[in-house]
Amino acid sequence: MLKRHAVSAAAALACLTAAAQPALAQQQLERVEITGSSIKRIASEGALPVQVISSEQIKASGATNVAELLQRMPAMQGFQIADIAIGSNSGGTVFASLHDIGQAYTLVLLNGRRLAPSGDGGRVNLNSIPMSAIDRIEVLTDGASALYGSDAIAGVVNFVLKRNKQGGEITASYSNPLEGGGKSAYAAITYGFGDIERDRFNVVATYRHDEQKSLKSGQRDFAKSAYVPVTYGGKNYVYDRTSTSADPANAQVTFKKLDGETSTLGAYSFNPYMMEKGSCAPNNFYSLANTIPAGGTAKVGTAQCAFDFVSTIDIYPESKRDSAYVTGQLKLTDNIKLFSDAAYTRYDLIARIAPNPVPIAIPVGSALYNKYVSPYLTAAQQAHVNTVTAGFRATDFGTRDSQTVTESKHFVVGADADIGSWNINGALTWSQNALDEQYVGGYFKTTEFTNIVSTLAIDPFVPSGNQTAAAQKLIGESIYHGSIRTASTTLKGGDVRASGEIFNLPAGPVNVGVGVDLRNYHYKQTPSSDAVNGVIYNFAANPQYDLERDNAGVFAEVLIPVVKGFDVNASLRYDSISKIKDAVNNRDFGKTEKATTYKLSGKYQISNEIMLRGSYGTGFKAPDMLDIAQPLVSNGVTASSYDCPFPGDGSGSPPCKPGKGQYSQLSGGNENLKAEKSKQASVGMRIEPTSNFSAAFDYWQVKLRDAVSGVSANQAFGDPQKYSSLFTTYRQPAETSDYYAFMSLSTNIGQAISKGIDWELEGRLDIPEIGRLTTSLAGTYMIESSYTRAGTSDDFTDSMGHYGENAAVTFRNIFSAQFKLQTGPVSSSMLFKYRSKYKDRLQTVRDLSTGKNTTIALDVPEYFTLDYQGTYKWSKALELRLGVTNLLNKAPPLTLRDSSGHQVAYDPRYASPLMRTVYVTGSYSF
């Protein structure tokens, strides 16, 4: 209801605006290159839907980084955010994704040229973009693989940086979430000198420093615990994501057969502290996964306390960023210009997660066994004890803190020449994205920690804070500080493009664009010597990679004015993507992929007020290098806890884990992967009856086949017999037995179909003696977002309006509405952002009325926020902005999802935990 009212009110205002003002004179527009075409033309002539975010819109957004800015676009769905660094090794990388088609299919450019991706594929880390250098952002919401290359299937995001600026500007900003935590600030300086037309040269330089403080889980009620009360359908439940690696530890006991026996006793796990005290220690709960009811006296099964790990984590990571950009232009003659770009960003992020879960072997007959284990076993159990393990949470050692330093470097040098009616542009590019991942707290040195464990110098069965002074000294000496891996992706490339008129038709000149580009990608990962040599306790070293591949492409494009007002554009591209050269294994992986793609588009200008447009094209994408060449390697543990996939005799002994547990997860490539292929189409219209009102509607669809994906852990554990080939056994370095493990392998899943409508409305109204009111509405309505289940070609499912098998949600409706009133030097704007409701994943909870576990799927409500910004232009040089994001202080909605980071009870991908935030920004020009 709120959605309909907001749209109706804004549409009515826009229509009123349209009728209120006469048309303004048409402005003269220069011919420029538009994202989505290699032919220079007047910007308003484009046949493809390009959304532009201007420098003023960037300032008015209140966004503090590029990722936050793009997230506000309704067309953006399903991209990775920095928050999930809490619980992953993402390092705070952020990737764009248009229309929820996928991060791998959205191409990111800087001044129309590629940057080095993050990792082995084509995903560009948005945190590498120097925000203070951006002049505008052009977002092509239609596929452009025939022009830019094989991976532009969903569309293109082109960051156009500042050029030919004279004078300087200093900007500073401070943001303060009023609920506490998460403060941020930045300062930037930009200066340009020389005028390319008058002085025949120009240089622009900018530098910016950002600091973001962390936000701890305890600072937000909706995110403070892994033990979550839930009310649904008038009944009360509890959702339990706590961990049975507890503080103090659980005792997990297995039993053996004695001579002549044909069966053995079932495994038994319990918490000695609870046995003595009658309840679990603070910050622990009686696990809802237990098979023995609370207060029960059974000696077979699980009666474990579970640690509330969420209470210890950050939910928003701490970071610092330094970015610099320098661009230069030099006119050699009136028709020949040299240019260069140099960009550098250092992004330093610290993610803090719960203290280390550690299995500690307790020798039978030891003092710890005699004190904490033996008294709670029957005589028969004592006679059959095989192993005793303390499921321990090392809280006294501190949270696990990882620091990832990412450095992005990007250099371009080129020339631009006008020869008659032709323009020729070429450049060489060197770009690199490199990282150093370090452990800076809470992880252990193997020798020191194993000495603590073997000598039983700490007591895992007492609550944290109760170790002896001698034990605390040993704990401090056992913490590891150092690098665990370095990685880099280097792009070396060159391109030449030419466009111009070849002849005239009655309706106008025929324009042609041609080009060639060559690129080499080199991905390296090197585990540190400490990681390889076992210096870090219970750590499986990252594998070493040295992978390389070459890309070559040629394209041609023609723009034909068929009749007056009706233009047709056709483009054709040929790509060759080489085999993967593996220098570590001294062999090639995969095969050379070659393909020809095309795109046809047209625009019909019915009148000055109405334009129709449409397109149809094809695309293909070679699998990422690791999708093909990655060996089977450790990838941590499953996000959720599962019952043993193949329970065997029910004893709970290895390879099963007692009760529900997190199992090791391995990842690997597939040398037989095929290239992904696509078909894209769009049709739309734009109307502009007056200069004060415009509207645009574009229907689009993308169909993918042979898309690369993989079976999720939820799928595999939900039907282990069907996916039995994806299970193996694996032993973590600190484990004493092999346990089942899930293999997440790349596979061609079959098909994916995405359809939707992008729409925009904008109106302007001059209100006498008050000022100018501008109303802007934009949205995306998703019609279909379906995909075949892993390993099938025709078994379709989707994530439309519900939490899907891909552990994500496709929102049916996303839109924003902005109202801006300009009155002399003062302007005020309100921004309303909306996401539709969805059905949560089916999750196991405890029914408090029956004391039994059951499953529910919550209805996650629609979510909207309201932002305000006021601007005062003190003078031509001085400008102040005061804003409030999430003015209504809307908390993220409750969800019981269990993926994408360690946050529980909300989804950071879809709602920010910062809550109401006040910011102030000042800028001074000189």
XYZ file of C-alpha atoms in Angstrom, residues 569-904:
336
model
C 23.057 0.048 -35.369
C 24.783 -3.284 -35.976
C 27.948 -4.562 -34.310
C 29.938 -7.755 -34.756
C 32.780 -9.084 -32.614
C 35.169 -12.014 -32.725
C 36.947 -13.144 -29.534
C 39.664 -15.690 -28.958
C 40.472 -16.646 -25.358
C 43.464 -18.898 -24.932
C 44.038 -21.973 -22.844
C 45.139 -21.384 -19.264
C 48.880 -21.626 -18.774
C 49.708 -23.070 -15.357
C 53.323 -22.273 -14.473
C 53.147 -24.169 -11.162
C 52.171 -27.481 -12.775
C 53.878 -26.650 -16.082
C 50.848 -27.537 -18.202
C 47.882 -26.009 -19.978
C 44.297 -26.332 -18.750
C 41.107 -26.181 -20.773
C 40.953 -25.214 -24.425
C 41.050 -22.083 -26.539
C 37.562 -20.579 -26.687
C 36.544 -18.762 -29.868
C 33.221 -17.140 -30.643
C 31.534 -14.537 -32.802
C 28.876 -12.379 -31.179
C 26.640 -9.686 -32.604
C 24.221 -6.978 -31.575
C 21.470 -5.221 -33.507
C 19.792 -2.120 -32.138
C 17.541 0.550 -33.467
C 15.975 3.852 -32.556
C 12.896 5.434 -34.057
C 12.338 9.091 -33.243
C 8.617 9.334 -33.939
C 8.635 13.015 -33.009
C 10.623 15.376 -30.845
C 8.622 14.046 -27.907
C 8.584 10.259 -28.465
C 11.385 7.799 -29.187
C 11.197 4.007 -29.513
C 14.272 1.770 -29.173
C 15.140 -1.908 -29.164
C 18.027 -4.341 -29.384
C 18.899 -7.997 -29.812
C 22.315 -9.592 -29.339
C 24.370 -12.576 -28.343
C 27.240 -13.110 -25.945
C 29.563 -15.709 -24.567
C 31.823 -15.933 -21.560
C 34.753 -18.234 -20.988
C 34.864 -19.750 -17.479
C 37.127 -18.055 -14.966
C 40.588 -19.553 -14.673
C 40.048 -21.246 -11.312
C 36.692 -22.615 -12.452
C 38.778 -24.731 -14.801
C 42.228 -25.090 -13.244
C 41.694 -25.073 -9.468
C 42.744 -28.244 -7.641
C 40.632 -29.574 -4.778
C 41.490 -27.323 -1.822
C 40.136 -26.551 1.637
C 37.535 -23.790 1.665
C 36.721 -23.592 5.377
C 33.572 -25.164 6.790
C 29.910 -25.130 5.829
C 27.941 -22.057 6.932
C 25.256 -24.213 8.576
C 25.355 -27.253 10.827
C 24.056 -30.507 9.362
C 23.239 -34.045 10.398
C 25.709 -36.647 9.199
C 25.005 -37.143 5.464
C 25.689 -40.903 5.690
C 24.953 -41.860 9.322
C 26.177 -45.464 9.173
C 25.700 -47.295 12.487
C 24.413 -44.194 14.278
C 27.265 -44.142 16.783
C 28.287 -40.601 15.867
C 31.885 -41.726 15.435
C 34.029 -40.482 12.514
C 33.491 -39.837 9.665
C 30.263 -38.524 11.243
C 30.306 -35.692 13.760
C 28.217 -35.955 16.937
C 24.773 -34.424 16.438
C 24.604 -31.559 13.999
C 27.942 -30.102 13.011
C 29.756 -27.925 10.519
C 31.599 -30.097 8.010
C 34.696 -29.195 6.036
C 34.076 -27.691 2.613
C 36.430 -28.176 -0.318
C 36.371 -26.324 -3.625
C 37.734 -27.296 -6.998
C 37.632 -26.619 -10.717
C 36.442 -28.611 -13.694
C 38.620 -28.835 -16.791
C 35.643 -29.916 -18.893
C 33.651 -26.730 -18.367
C 32.126 -25.215 -21.474
C 31.863 -21.522 -22.290
C 28.642 -19.820 -21.259
C 26.466 -18.433 -24.056
C 23.744 -15.822 -23.944
C 21.015 -14.058 -25.886
C 19.945 -10.557 -24.860
C 17.047 -8.421 -26.032
C 15.409 -5.148 -25.036
C 12.643 -2.869 -26.233
C 11.733 0.494 -24.786
C 10.475 3.989 -25.241
C 11.280 7.486 -24.048
C 8.812 10.346 -24.020
C 9.567 14.016 -23.358
C 6.465 16.124 -24.091
C 8.122 19.179 -22.502
C 11.592 19.997 -21.293
C 10.250 19.647 -17.752
C 8.975 16.102 -17.959
C 10.435 12.856 -19.276
C 9.708 9.178 -18.904
C 11.488 6.024 -20.018
C 10.453 2.370 -19.967
C 12.657 -0.510 -21.098
C 11.770 -4.194 -21.148
C 14.824 -6.446 -21.180
C 15.629 -10.128 -21.040
C 18.782 -12.230 -20.846
C 18.937 -15.955 -21.450
C 22.046 -17.867 -20.407
C 22.931 -21.464 -21.155
C 25.802 -23.535 -19.810
C 26.136 -21.024 -16.954
C 28.886 -21.921 -14.483
C 27.749 -22.580 -10.932
C 27.747 -25.386 -8.396
C 25.624 -27.400 -6.010
C 25.199 -25.604 -2.672
C 25.848 -27.230 0.698
C 22.134 -26.959 1.506
C 21.282 -28.875 -1.656
C 23.898 -31.557 -1.074
C 23.135 -32.189 2.613
C 19.428 -32.024 1.846
C 19.726 -34.972 -0.568
C 23.128 -36.615 0.057
C 22.250 -39.765 -1.893
C 21.558 -37.736 -5.033
C 24.792 -35.769 -4.634
C 26.900 -38.569 -3.155
C 29.680 -37.877 -5.697
C 30.214 -34.479 -4.017
C 31.147 -35.995 -0.648
C 34.544 -37.223 0.415
C 36.435 -37.478 3.692
C 38.906 -34.880 4.907
C 40.955 -34.157 8.002
C 41.664 -30.631 9.192
C 45.254 -30.227 10.478
C 44.121 -30.210 14.133
C 41.674 -33.099 13.780
C 42.623 -36.631 14.762
C 40.167 -38.390 12.422
C 38.803 -38.100 8.901
C 35.290 -36.639 8.674
C 32.877 -36.255 5.809
C 33.491 -33.167 3.685
C 31.476 -31.455 0.973
C 33.103 -30.669 -2.374
C 31.886 -27.465 -4.018
C 32.810 -28.039 -7.668
C 32.252 -25.836 -10.696
C 29.744 -27.171 -13.204
C 27.680 -25.972 -16.172
C 24.226 -25.821 -14.606
C 22.201 -25.468 -17.774
C 20.133 -22.331 -18.149
C 19.230 -19.026 -16.520
C 16.486 -16.632 -17.626
C 16.114 -13.043 -16.420
C 13.421 -10.591 -17.499
C 12.289 -7.233 -16.217
C 11.343 -3.620 -16.800
C 13.463 -0.579 -15.946
C 11.538 2.665 -15.665
C 12.265 6.319 -14.961
C 10.126 9.418 -14.486
C 11.418 12.931 -13.991
C 9.585 16.205 -13.643
C 10.503 19.780 -12.806
C 8.184 22.497 -11.493
C 8.957 26.162 -10.831
C 7.005 27.342 -7.776
C 6.771 31.158 -7.666
C 8.672 32.776 -4.792
C 9.759 29.369 -3.509
C 12.005 27.695 -6.037
C 12.296 24.748 -8.387
C 10.968 21.346 -7.368
C 12.465 18.324 -9.127
C 10.892 14.890 -8.807
C 12.778 11.808 -9.950
C 11.513 8.245 -9.777
C 13.336 5.146 -10.973
C 12.724 1.469 -10.513
C 13.188 -2.069 -11.730
C 10.343 -4.550 -11.837
C 11.566 -8.127 -12.175
C 9.359 -10.424 -14.222
C 11.468 -13.586 -14.120
C 14.735 -14.702 -12.574
C 14.936 -18.460 -12.950
C 17.735 -20.967 -13.290
C 18.108 -24.712 -13.608
C 19.236 -26.681 -10.610
C 22.867 -27.715 -10.538
C 23.650 -30.596 -12.838
C 20.333 -30.404 -14.733
C 19.328 -28.860 -18.055
C 15.585 -28.424 -17.562
C 14.760 -28.590 -13.824
C 14.050 -24.894 -13.193
C 13.827 -23.065 -9.907
C 14.059 -19.391 -9.028
C 14.761 -16.875 -6.259
C 12.005 -14.450 -7.191
C 10.562 -13.042 -4.021
C 11.986 -15.828 -1.887
C 15.295 -17.084 -0.520
C 16.437 -19.433 -3.264
C 18.740 -22.392 -3.596
C 21.476 -19.946 -4.621
C 21.334 -18.498 -1.064
C 20.071 -15.168 -2.368
C 16.886 -13.242 -3.092
C 15.746 -11.617 -6.324
C 13.502 -8.729 -5.371
C 10.397 -8.350 -7.481
C 10.313 -4.594 -7.101
C 12.998 -2.044 -6.233
C 12.462 1.662 -6.709
C 13.533 5.047 -5.427
C 11.876 8.455 -5.413
C 13.730 11.712 -4.895
C 12.191 15.133 -4.275
C 14.527 18.131 -4.434
C 13.560 21.756 -3.788
C 16.059 24.421 -4.890
C 15.579 27.881 -3.353
C 18.407 30.257 -4.124
C 21.506 29.125 -2.238
C 19.529 26.535 -0.254
C 18.311 23.171 -1.473
C 16.611 20.291 0.329
C 16.100 16.752 -0.930
C 14.339 13.633 0.301
C 15.174 10.179 -1.051
C 12.806 7.248 -0.555
C 14.233 3.756 -1.262
C 12.098 0.633 -1.397
C 12.565 -3.156 -1.651
C 9.643 -5.551 -1.868
C 8.947 -8.354 0.588
C 10.141 -11.939 0.219
C 9.749 -15.412 1.681
C 12.638 -16.466 3.881
C 14.391 -19.817 3.662
C 12.909 -22.829 5.432
C 14.739 -23.034 8.741
C 14.743 -25.320 11.787
C 13.556 -23.673 15.008
C 12.422 -24.802 18.468
C 8.691 -24.495 19.164
C 8.608 -23.174 22.747
C 5.058 -24.432 23.309
C 5.972 -28.047 22.569
C 9.726 -28.061 23.237
C 10.257 -29.745 19.867
C 12.078 -28.671 16.756
C 10.077 -27.772 13.664
C 10.595 -25.790 10.449
C 9.216 -22.399 9.462
C 9.796 -19.906 6.653
C 9.352 -16.293 7.744
C 7.648 -13.623 5.681
C 10.323 -10.936 5.435
C 8.448 -7.629 5.060
C 9.070 -4.894 2.521
C 11.871 -2.568 3.535
C 12.122 1.138 2.901
C 14.265 4.005 4.128
C 14.040 7.783 3.878
C 17.121 10.006 3.521
C 17.351 13.777 3.831
C 20.000 16.220 2.688
C 20.148 19.982 2.968
C 22.683 22.054 1.020
C 23.726 25.647 1.578
C 25.965 27.436 -0.903
C 27.590 30.021 1.292
C 29.361 31.465 -1.723
C 30.617 30.307 -5.090
C 33.574 28.800 -3.254
C 32.034 27.378 -0.083
C 29.318 24.734 0.122
C 27.940 22.895 3.179
C 25.778 19.757 3.217
C 23.963 18.283 6.208
C 22.212 14.968 5.803
C 20.520 12.118 7.597
C 20.390 8.624 6.101
C 17.658 6.273 7.321
C 15.796 9.185 8.832
C 13.065 6.892 10.226
C 15.691 4.648 11.901
C 14.357 1.487 10.240
C 16.078 -1.663 11.501
C 16.870 -4.403 8.986
C 14.057 -6.966 8.841
C 14.424 -10.304 10.614
C 15.649 -13.174 8.449
C 16.918 -16.635 9.394
C 19.251 -16.970 6.407
C 22.597 -18.678 7.068
C 24.958 -17.528 4.324
C 27.127 -14.562 3.301
C 29.078 -13.754 6.420
C 28.711 -14.451 10.142
C 25.949 -11.911 10.817
C 22.760 -13.523 12.143
